[in-house]
Coordinates of C-alpha atoms in Angstrom, one line a residue:
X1 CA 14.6 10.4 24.9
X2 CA 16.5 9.6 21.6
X3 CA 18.8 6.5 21.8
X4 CA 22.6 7.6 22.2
X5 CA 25.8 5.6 20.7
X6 CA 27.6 2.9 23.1
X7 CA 30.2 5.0 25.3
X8 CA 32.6 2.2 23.7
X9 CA 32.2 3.9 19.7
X10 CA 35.9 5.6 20.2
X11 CA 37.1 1.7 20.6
X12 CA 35.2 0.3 17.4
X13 CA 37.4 -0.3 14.3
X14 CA 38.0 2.1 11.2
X15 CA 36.9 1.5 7.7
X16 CA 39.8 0.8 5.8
X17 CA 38.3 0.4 2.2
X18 CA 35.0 0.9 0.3
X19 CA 34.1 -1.4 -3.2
X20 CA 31.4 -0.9 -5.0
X21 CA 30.1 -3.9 -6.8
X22 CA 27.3 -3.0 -9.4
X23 CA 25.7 -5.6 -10.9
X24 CA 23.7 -5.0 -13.7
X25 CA 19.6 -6.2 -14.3
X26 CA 21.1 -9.9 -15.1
X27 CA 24.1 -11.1 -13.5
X28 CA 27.4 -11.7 -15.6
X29 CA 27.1 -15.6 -15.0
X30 CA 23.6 -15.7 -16.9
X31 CA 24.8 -16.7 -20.2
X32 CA 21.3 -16.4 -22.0
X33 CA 20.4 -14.4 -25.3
X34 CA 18.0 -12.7 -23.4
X35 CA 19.9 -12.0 -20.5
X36 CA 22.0 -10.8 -23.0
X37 CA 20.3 -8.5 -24.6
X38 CA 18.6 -6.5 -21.8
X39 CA 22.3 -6.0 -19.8
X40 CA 23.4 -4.8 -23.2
X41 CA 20.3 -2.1 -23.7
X42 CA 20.9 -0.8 -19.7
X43 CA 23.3 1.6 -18.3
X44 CA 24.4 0.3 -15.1
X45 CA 24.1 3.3 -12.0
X46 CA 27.1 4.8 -12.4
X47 CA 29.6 4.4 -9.5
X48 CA 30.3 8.0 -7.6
X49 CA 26.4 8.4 -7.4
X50 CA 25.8 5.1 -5.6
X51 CA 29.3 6.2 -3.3
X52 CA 27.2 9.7 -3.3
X53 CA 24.1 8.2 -1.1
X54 CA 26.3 6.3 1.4
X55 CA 26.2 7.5 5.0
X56 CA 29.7 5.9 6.0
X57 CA 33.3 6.8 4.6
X58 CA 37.3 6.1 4.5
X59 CA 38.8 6.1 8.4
X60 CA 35.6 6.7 10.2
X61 CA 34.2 4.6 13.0
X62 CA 32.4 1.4 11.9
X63 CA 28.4 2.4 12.5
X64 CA 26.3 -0.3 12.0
X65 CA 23.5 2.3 12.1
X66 CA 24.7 4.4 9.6
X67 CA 25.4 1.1 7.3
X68 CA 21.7 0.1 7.9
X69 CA 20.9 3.3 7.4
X70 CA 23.0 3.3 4.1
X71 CA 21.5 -0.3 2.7
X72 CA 17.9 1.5 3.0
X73 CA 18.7 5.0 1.3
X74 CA 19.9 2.6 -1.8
X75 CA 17.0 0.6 -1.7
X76 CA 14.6 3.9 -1.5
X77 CA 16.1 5.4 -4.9
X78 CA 13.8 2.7 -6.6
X79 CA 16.0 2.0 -8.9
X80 CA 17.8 -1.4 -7.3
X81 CA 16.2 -4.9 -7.0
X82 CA 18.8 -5.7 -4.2
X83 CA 21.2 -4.1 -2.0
X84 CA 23.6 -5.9 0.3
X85 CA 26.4 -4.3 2.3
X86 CA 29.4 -6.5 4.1
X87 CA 32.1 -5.6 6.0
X88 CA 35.4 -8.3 6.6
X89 CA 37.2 -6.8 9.6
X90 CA 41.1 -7.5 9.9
X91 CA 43.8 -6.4 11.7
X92 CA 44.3 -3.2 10.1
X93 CA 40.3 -2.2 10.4
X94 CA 37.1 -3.0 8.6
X95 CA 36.5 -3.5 4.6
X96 CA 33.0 -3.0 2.9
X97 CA 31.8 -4.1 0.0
X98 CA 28.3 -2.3 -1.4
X99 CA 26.4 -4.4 -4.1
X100 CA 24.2 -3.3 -5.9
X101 CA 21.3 -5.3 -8.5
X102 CA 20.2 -3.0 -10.9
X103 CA 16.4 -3.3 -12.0
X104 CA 15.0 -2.9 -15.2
X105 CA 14.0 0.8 -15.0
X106 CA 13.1 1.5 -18.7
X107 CA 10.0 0.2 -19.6
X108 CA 7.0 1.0 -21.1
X109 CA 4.3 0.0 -19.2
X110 CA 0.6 -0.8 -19.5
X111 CA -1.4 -0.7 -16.6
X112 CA -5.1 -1.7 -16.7
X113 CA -7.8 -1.4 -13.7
X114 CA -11.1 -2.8 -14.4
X115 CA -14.1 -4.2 -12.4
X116 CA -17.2 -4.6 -13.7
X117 CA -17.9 -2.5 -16.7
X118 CA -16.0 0.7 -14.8
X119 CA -12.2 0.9 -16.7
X120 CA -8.9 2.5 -16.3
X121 CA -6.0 2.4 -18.6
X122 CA -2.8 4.1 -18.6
X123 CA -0.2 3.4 -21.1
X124 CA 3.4 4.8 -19.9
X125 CA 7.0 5.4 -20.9
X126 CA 8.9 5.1 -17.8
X127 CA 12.7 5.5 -17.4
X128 CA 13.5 5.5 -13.4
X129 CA 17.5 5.2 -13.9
X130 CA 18.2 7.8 -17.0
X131 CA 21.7 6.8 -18.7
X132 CA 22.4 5.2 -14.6
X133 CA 21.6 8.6 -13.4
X134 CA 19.0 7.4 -10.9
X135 CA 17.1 10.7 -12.9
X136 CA 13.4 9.8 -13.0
X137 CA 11.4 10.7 -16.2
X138 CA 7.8 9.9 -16.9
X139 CA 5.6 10.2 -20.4
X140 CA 2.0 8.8 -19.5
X141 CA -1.5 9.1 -21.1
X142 CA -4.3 7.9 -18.8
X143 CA -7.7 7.4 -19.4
X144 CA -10.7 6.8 -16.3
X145 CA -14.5 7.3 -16.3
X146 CA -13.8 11.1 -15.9
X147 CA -11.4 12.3 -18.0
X148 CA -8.6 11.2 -20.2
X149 CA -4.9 12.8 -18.7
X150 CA -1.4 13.2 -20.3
X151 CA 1.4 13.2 -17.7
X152 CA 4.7 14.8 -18.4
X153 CA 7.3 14.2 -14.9
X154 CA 10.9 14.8 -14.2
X155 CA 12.4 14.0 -10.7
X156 CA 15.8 13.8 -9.6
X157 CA 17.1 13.8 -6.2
X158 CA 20.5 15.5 -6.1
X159 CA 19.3 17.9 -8.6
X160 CA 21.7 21.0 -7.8
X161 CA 24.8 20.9 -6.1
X162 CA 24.8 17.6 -5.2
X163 CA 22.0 18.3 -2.1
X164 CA 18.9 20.1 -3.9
X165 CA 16.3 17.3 -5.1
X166 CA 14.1 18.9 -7.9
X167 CA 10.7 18.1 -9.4
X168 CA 9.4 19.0 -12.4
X169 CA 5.5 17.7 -13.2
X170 CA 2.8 18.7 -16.3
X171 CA -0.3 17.3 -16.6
X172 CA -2.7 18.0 -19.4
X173 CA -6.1 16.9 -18.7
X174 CA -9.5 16.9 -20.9
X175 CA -11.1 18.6 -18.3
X176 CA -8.4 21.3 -17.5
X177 CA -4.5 21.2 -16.6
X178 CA -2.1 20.6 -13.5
X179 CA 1.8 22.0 -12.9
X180 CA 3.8 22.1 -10.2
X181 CA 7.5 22.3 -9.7
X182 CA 9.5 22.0 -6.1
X183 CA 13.1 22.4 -4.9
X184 CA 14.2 20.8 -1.9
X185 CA 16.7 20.2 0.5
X186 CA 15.6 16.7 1.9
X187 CA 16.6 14.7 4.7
X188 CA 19.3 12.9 3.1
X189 CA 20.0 11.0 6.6
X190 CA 18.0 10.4 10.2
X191 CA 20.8 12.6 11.5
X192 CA 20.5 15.8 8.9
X193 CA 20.0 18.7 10.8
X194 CA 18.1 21.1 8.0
X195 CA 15.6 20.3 5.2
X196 CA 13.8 23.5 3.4
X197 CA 11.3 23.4 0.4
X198 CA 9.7 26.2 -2.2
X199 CA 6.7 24.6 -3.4
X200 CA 4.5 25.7 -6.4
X201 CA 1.1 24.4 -7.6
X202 CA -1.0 25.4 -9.9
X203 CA -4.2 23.9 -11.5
X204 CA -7.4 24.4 -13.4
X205 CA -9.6 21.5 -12.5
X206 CA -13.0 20.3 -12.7
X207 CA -14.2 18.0 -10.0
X208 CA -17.5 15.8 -10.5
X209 CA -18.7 14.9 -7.0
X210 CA -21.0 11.5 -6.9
X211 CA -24.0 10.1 -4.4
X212 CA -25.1 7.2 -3.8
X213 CA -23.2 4.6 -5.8
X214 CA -24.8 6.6 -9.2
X215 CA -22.0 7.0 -12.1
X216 CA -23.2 10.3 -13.1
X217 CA -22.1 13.1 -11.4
X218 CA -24.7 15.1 -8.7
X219 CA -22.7 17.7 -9.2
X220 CA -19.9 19.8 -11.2
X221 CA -18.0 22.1 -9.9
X222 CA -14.5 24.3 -11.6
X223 CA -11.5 24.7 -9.5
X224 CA -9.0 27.4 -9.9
X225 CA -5.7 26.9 -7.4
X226 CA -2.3 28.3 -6.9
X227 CA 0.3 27.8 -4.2
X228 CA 3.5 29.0 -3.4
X229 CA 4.7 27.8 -0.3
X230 CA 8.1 28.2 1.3
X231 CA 9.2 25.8 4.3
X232 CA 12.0 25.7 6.6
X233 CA 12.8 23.1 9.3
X234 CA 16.0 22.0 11.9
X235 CA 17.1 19.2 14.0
X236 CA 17.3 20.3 17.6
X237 CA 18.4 16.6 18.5
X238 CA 19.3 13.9 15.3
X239 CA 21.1 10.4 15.0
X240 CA 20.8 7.4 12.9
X241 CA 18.3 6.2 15.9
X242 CA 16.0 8.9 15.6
X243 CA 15.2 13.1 15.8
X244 CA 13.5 15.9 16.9
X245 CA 12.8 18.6 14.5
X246 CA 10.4 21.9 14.3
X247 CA 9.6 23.5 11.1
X248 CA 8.3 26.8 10.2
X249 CA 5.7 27.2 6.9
X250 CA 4.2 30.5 4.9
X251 CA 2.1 29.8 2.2
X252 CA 0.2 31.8 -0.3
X253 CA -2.9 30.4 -1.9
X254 CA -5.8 30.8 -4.4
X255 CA -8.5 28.5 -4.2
X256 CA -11.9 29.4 -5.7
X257 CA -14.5 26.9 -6.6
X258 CA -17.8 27.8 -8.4
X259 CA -20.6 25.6 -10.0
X260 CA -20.2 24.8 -14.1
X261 CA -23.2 27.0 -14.7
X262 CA -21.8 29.9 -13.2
X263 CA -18.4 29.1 -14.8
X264 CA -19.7 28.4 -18.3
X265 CA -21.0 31.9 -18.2
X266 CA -19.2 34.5 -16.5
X267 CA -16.0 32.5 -15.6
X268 CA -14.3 32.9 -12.1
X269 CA -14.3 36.7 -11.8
X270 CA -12.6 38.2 -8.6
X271 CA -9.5 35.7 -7.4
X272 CA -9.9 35.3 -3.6
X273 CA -5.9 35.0 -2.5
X274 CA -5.0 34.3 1.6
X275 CA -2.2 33.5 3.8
X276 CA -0.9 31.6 6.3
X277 CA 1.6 30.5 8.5
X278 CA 2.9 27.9 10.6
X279 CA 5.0 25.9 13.0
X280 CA 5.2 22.2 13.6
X281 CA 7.7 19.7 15.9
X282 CA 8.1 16.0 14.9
X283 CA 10.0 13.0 17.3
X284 CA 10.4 10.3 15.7
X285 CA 12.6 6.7 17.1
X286 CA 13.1 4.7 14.3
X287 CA 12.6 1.4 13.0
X288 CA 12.6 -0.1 9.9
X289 CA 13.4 -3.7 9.7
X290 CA 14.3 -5.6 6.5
X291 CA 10.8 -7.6 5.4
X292 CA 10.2 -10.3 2.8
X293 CA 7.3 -11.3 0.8
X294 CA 4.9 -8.2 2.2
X295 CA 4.2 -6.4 -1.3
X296 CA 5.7 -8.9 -3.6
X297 CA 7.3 -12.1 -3.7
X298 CA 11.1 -13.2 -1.8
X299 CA 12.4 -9.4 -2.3
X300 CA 13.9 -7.6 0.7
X301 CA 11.8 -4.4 1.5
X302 CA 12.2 -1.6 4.4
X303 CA 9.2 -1.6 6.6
X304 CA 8.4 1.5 8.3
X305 CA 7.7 0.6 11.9
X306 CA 9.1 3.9 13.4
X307 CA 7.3 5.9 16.0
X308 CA 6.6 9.5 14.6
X309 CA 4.6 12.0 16.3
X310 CA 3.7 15.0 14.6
X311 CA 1.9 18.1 15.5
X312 CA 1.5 21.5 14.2
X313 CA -0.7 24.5 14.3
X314 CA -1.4 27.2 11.4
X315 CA -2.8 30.7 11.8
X316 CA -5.4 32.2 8.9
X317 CA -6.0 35.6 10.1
X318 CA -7.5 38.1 9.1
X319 CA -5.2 40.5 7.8
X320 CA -4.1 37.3 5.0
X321 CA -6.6 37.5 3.2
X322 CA -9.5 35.5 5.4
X323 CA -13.5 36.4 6.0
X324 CA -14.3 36.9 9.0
X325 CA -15.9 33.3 9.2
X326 CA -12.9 31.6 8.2
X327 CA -10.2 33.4 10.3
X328 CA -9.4 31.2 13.5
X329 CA -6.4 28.5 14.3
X330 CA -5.6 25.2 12.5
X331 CA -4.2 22.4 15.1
X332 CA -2.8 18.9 13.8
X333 CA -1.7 15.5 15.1
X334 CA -0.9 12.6 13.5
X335 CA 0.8 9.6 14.7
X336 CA 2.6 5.9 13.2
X337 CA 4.0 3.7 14.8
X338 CA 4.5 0.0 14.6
X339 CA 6.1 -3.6 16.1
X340 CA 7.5 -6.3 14.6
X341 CA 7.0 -9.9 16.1
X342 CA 7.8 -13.5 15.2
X343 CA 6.9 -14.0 11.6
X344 CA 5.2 -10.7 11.0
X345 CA 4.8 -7.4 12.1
X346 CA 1.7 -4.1 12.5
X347 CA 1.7 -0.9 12.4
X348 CA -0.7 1.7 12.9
X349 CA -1.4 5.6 11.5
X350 CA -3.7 8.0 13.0
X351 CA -4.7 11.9 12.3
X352 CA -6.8 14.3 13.9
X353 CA -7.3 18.4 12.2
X354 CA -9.2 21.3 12.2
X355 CA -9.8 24.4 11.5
X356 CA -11.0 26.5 14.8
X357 CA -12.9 30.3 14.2
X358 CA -14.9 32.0 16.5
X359 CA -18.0 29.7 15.8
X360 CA -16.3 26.5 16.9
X361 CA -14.9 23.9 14.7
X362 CA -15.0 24.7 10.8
X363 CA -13.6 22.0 9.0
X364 CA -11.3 19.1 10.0
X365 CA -10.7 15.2 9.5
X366 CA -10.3 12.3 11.9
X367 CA -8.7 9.1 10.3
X368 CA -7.5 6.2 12.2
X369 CA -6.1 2.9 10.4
X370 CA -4.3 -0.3 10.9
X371 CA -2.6 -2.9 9.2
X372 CA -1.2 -6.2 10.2
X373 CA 1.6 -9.1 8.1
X374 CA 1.9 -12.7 9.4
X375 CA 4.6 -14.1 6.8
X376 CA 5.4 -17.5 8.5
X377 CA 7.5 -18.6 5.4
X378 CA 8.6 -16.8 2.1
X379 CA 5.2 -18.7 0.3
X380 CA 3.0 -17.6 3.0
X381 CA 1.4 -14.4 3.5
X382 CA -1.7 -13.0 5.2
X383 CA -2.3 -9.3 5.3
X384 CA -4.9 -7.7 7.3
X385 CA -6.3 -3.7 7.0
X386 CA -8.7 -2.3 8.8
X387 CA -9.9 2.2 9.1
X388 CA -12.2 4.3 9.7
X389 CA -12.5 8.3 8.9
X390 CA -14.6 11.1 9.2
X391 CA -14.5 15.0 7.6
X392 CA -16.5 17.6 8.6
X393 CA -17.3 20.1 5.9
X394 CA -14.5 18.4 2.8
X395 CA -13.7 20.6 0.2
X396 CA -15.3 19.3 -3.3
X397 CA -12.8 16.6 -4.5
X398 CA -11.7 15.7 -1.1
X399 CA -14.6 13.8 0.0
X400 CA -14.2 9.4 0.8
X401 CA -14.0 7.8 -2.4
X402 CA -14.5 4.2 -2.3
X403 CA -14.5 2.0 -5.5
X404 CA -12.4 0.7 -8.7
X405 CA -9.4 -1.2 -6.6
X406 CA -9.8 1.7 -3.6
X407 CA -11.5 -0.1 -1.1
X408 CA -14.0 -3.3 -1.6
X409 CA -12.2 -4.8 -5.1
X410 CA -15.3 -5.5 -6.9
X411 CA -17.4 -2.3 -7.0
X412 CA -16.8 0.1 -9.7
X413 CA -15.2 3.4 -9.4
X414 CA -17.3 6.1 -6.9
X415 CA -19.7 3.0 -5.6
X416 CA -18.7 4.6 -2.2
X417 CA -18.6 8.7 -1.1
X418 CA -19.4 10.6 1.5
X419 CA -17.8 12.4 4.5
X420 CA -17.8 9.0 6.8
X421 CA -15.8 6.0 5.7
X422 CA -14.7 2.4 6.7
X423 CA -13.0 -0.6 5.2
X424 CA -11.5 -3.9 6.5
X425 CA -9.9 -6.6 3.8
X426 CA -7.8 -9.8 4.9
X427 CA -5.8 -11.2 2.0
X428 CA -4.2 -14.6 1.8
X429 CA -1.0 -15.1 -0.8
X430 CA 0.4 -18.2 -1.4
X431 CA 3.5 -18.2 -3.4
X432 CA 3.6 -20.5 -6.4
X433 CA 7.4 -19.5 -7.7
X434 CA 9.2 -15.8 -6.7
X435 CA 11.1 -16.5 -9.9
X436 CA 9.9 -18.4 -13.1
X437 CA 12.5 -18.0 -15.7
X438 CA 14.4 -15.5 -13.5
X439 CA 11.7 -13.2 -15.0
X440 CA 8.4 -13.4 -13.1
X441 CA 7.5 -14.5 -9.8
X442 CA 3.6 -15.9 -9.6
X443 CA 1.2 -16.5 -6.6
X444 CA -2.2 -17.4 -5.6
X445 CA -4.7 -15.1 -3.6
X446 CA -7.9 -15.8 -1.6
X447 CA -9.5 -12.2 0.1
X448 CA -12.3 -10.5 1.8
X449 CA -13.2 -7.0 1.8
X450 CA -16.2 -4.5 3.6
X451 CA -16.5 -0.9 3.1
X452 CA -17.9 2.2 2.7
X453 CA -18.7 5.3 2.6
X454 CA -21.5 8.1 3.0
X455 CA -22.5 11.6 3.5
X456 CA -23.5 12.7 7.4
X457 CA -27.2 12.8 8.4
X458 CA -27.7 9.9 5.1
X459 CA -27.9 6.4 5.6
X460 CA -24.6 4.3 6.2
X461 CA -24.1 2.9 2.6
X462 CA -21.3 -0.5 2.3
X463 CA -20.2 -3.2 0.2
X464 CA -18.5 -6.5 0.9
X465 CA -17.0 -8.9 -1.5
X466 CA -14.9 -11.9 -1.4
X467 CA -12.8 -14.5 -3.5
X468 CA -9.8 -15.9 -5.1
X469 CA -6.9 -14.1 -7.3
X470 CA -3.7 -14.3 -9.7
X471 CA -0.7 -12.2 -8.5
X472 CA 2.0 -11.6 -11.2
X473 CA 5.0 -9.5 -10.0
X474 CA 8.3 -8.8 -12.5
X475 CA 11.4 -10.3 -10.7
X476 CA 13.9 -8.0 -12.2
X477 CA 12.1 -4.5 -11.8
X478 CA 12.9 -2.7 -8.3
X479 CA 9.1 -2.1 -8.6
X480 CA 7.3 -4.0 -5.4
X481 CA 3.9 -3.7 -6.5
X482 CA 2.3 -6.6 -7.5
X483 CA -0.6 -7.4 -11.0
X484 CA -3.6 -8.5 -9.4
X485 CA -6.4 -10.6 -11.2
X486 CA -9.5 -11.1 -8.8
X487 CA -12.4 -13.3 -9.4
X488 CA -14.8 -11.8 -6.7
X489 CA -18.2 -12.0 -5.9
X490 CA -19.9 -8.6 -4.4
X491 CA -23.1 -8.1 -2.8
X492 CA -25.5 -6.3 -4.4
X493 CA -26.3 -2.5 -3.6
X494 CA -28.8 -0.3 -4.6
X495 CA -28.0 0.1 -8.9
X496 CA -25.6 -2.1 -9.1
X497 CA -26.0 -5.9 -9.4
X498 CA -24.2 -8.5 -7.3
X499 CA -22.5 -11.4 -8.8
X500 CA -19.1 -12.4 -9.8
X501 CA -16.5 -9.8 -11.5
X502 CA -12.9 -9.9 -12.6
X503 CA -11.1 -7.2 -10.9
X504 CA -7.8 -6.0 -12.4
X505 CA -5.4 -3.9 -10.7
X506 CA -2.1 -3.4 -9.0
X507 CA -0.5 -3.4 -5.4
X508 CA -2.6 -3.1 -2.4
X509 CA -6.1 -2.1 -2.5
X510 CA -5.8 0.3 0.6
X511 CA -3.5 3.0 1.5
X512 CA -0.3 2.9 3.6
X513 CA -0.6 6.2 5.5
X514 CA -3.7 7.9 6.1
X515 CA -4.8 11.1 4.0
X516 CA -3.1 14.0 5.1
X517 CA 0.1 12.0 6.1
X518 CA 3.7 13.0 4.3
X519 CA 5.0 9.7 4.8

C-alpha cells in the first residue's frame, strides 16, 4: 500500500518565492589566485535549467517530499558538489532558497588500474557541465590486456523539448566497434506517470573467454549484434513516497557468435534475426536518506534504501524468429531493498531469470548480494560486501569475471571466471582531512577480500588478500569515487605467485546492484 499525503496538506502554507543561489567551483569569499583562476575558466549552470529540475513551484502547497525529492534530482545530474534547499516561512507563506556548488566538471582525466604486472590506463577528456548546460561529453582512449578502445559519448537529459533525454555513444575498438544511440522519456519524478524508450545497439565484438586464472585466452569467439528495442511503461498508482508501474517491451535482435577460425574464413554468413515481447510491473516505497562519508570523504550522497520489487516475463516464440529449442517463456524477479540504523545503514539486491522451453530450464542467472556501512563519525568508516551468483549456460562474454580491482584487489585481471561466483571484502577508512587546501580530501584504508569464481562440474577456484591503502578523492569534483592505492598481500594460486602487490584503482571494488539490475 503506497504511503498517502496527511489529510491536513490543504492547511499547509504556499510557496511565496523561489531564489536560486549558484555558487560557482570556489566560493566568492576564496580570495586565492587559484581559486581565481578555475571560477574564471567555468561556466556556472545556468539558472532556468537548475529551476527546470525542481519538483515544487510559485503558490503551490509546501511538500517536504517533493523538496527532498528536488535536493536529490540536483544532486543526481553529477554535476554539483552540494545542494541545500531552505525554506523561511512568514506570515504571507513559505520562501525557498535553492543553492547550488558547482563542481569542477571539465577535466582531463587519467585513470590508471594496476596490480601486479596486469595494467589499465585510460586517458580522458571529460566535460560533464558543457558551457553550464549540465550536457555531458566524453573523449576517451583506453587501453587493457585485451584491446586498446577509443570512446566518443554525448548525453544530455532534457535533450528535446525539455522532457526527451538523449544518448549518443561510439566506441572504436582494436578488436571491432560499438554504437548505440537512445531516446527517452525518463522518470523525471517518483510521481511521473509515463516513461518510454527506443533503444538501438549495435556492435562487432570479439570476446576472449579465460580458464583457470591463465592470461591467454582458451578461447576466441566474434560477435555480431543489433537491437532495436521500443519500450513503453505507466504509473497505475505514483507519489513522491513511492509507485506502481507496468511496462510493455518489443525488441528486435541479431546476435550470432562463431569461433575466429570459422570467422577468419568465411565470415558470419546467414544473420539469425528474432523477436520478442514483454510485460513487467514494478512497486517500489522509497527511501533514500542523505549519507556522509560512504564513497568519499564529508560529501552528502543519496543512498538508495528503497524497496523495489520487480518482475517480468518475455515470450520468444516461434513465429519471431526462434528454433524450436529456444522458443519457451522468460520469467524475472529481482528485488532491493534496504534499512538505515544508528550510524550506518544495509541494503540488499537479489535476482532470479530464466529462460523456460519445452526441455526445462535453458539459461538463466541467480545472484544475491549484500552490503553493509557503519559511519560512527565523519573519519570513520567500515564497509562490508558480501554475494554470491550462479548462470546456467552464459553467453560468451557474460561469464563471472573476477580480477584487476573486480573482486579480490590484488589478482590480476581474469584470475577468476566461470559460471559460479562469490566474494566478501570488509574495508576500514579512516579519514586523515576531507579537505587539504580546499582541494583534496585524504584517508587511510586497512581491507580484506575472498573470492572467486569457476566453471560448473570444475573445482571451486578463490583468492583472498588483505592489507593497508591510500585513498585520494578531489574535494571540488561532484565525482564520489574515490583513488585507491593498496599495498596487499594475496595468496598464491595455481600460476600466479603470492606476495605483496600495489593495487591501483578507483571507487569500490564490487558492484552496487547485481548484473541484470537497471538501477
Amino acid at each position: 500500500m503506497l504511503a498517502a499525503q496527511s489529510p491536513a496538506r490543504d492547511s499547509l502554507p504556499r510557496i511565496t518565492s523561489i531564489v536560486i543561489d549558484r555558487h560557482s567551483i570556489f566560493d566568492a569569499g576564496d580570495s586565492s589566485w587559484f581559486a581565481h583562476t578555475i571560477n574564471a575558466l567555468h561556466v556556472t549552470t545556468r539558472e532556468p535549467l537548475i529551476r527546470r529540475e525542481l519538483l515544487f513551484y510559485l503558490h503551490q502547497r509546501y511538500d517536504s517530499a517533493r523538496i527532498a525529492e528536488s535536493e536529490r534530482n540536483l544532486r543526481a545530474l553529477g554535476v554539483f558538489r552540494a545542494v541545500e534547499i531552505d525554506s523561511t516561512t512568514a506570515d504571507s507563506g513559505v520562501a525557498m532558497r535553492v543553492t547550488t556548488h558547482d563542481g569542477w566538471t571539465t577535466r582531463p582525466d587519467f585513470r590508471f588500474r594496476s596490480t601486479g604486472g596486469s595494467v589499465v590506463y585510460t586517458v580522458a577528456l571529460i566535460e560533464d557541465n558543457l558551457l553550464g548546460t549540465l550536457t555531458q561529453t566524453e573523449l576517451t582512449y583506453e587501453k587493457d590486456p585485451d584491446r586498446s578502445t577509443t570512446v566518443l559519448r554525448l548525453y544530455r537529459g532534457r535533450l528535446i523539448g525539455g522532457t526527451i533525454a538523449g544518448t549518443f555513444f561510439f566506441a572504436d575498438r582494436s578488436d571491432g566497434d560499438l554504437a548505440f544511440a537512445q531516446l527517452a522519456l525518463p522518470y523525471f519524478e517518483t510521481a511521473s506517470k509515463l516513461g518510454a524508450a527506443l533503444t538501438v545497439d549495435d556492435r562487432r565484438d570479439r570476446i576472449f573467454q579465460y580458464r583457470d586464472g591463465v592470461q591467454v585466452p582458451a578461447d576466441t569467439v566474434q560477435n555480431r549484434y543489433l537491437l532495436v528495442r521500443a519500450d513503453f511503461s505507466r504509473a497505475a498508482r505514483a507519489s513522491p513516497f513511492g509507485y506502481i508501474r507496468a511496462g510493455v517491451t518489443a525488441q528486435v535482435r541479431r546476435d550470432d557468435y562463431i569461433s575466429q577460425q570459422t570467422y577468419d574464413s568465411t565470415g558470419f554468413g546467414t544473420a539469425s534475426i528474432t523477436g520478442a515481447i514483454g510485460a513487467y510491473i514494478e512497486w517500489s516505497h522509497v527511501k533514500q536518506p542523505k549519507i556522509r562519508g560512504f564513497q568519499t570523504f564529508g560529501r552528502q550522497e543519496d543512498v538508495d534504501l528503497s524497496t523495489v520489487v520487480r518482475v517480468s516475463l518475455y515470450a520468444a516464440p516461434r513465429f519471431l524468429g526462434y528454433s524450436d529449442d529456444h522458443t519457451g517463456l522468460a520469467p524475472a524477479i529481482s528485488l532491493h531493498s534496504g534499512a538505515q540504523f544508528r550510524s550506518g545503514f544495509a541494503y540488499v539486491d537479489a535476482i532470479a531469470s530464466g529462460l523456460y522451453t519445452a526441455t526445462g530450464l535453458d539459461s538463466g542467472q541467480v545472484f544475491v548480494g549484500g552490503t553493509v556501512a557503519w559511519l560512527p563519525s565523519t573519519r570513520h568508516q567500515l564497509v562490508m560486501h558480501g554475494e554470491v551468483g550462479a548462470l546456467r549456460n552464459p553467453i560468451p562474454g557474460t561469464e563471472f569475471d573476477l580480477g584487476l580491482g573486480a573482486g579480490p584487489r590484488a589478482f590480476s585481471q581474469h584470475s577468476f571466471t566461470g559460471d559460479h561466483e562469490f566474494f566478501g571484502t570488509a574495508e576500514y577508512r579512516y579519514t586523515l582531512s576531507p579537505e587539504i587546501l580546499k582541494v583534496v580530501g585524504v584517508g587511510l584504508a586497512a581491507f580484506v577480500d575472498h573470492g572467486g569464481a569457476w566453471w560448473s562440474g570444475e573445482a571451486q577456484r578463490s583468492g583472498w588478500d588483505f592489507g593497508v591503502g591510500l585513498r585520494i578523492a578531489t574535494f571540488r569534483a561532484p565525482d564520489l569515487e574515490t583513488n585507491r592505492i593498496d599495498l596487499a598481500w594475496r595468496a598464491a594460486q595455481p600460476g600466479l605467485p603470492g606476495g605483496w602487490v600495489v593495487a591501483v584503482g578507483k571507487g569500490l571494488v564490487f558492484a552496487t546492484g547485481p548484473r541484470g539490475l537497471s538501477r
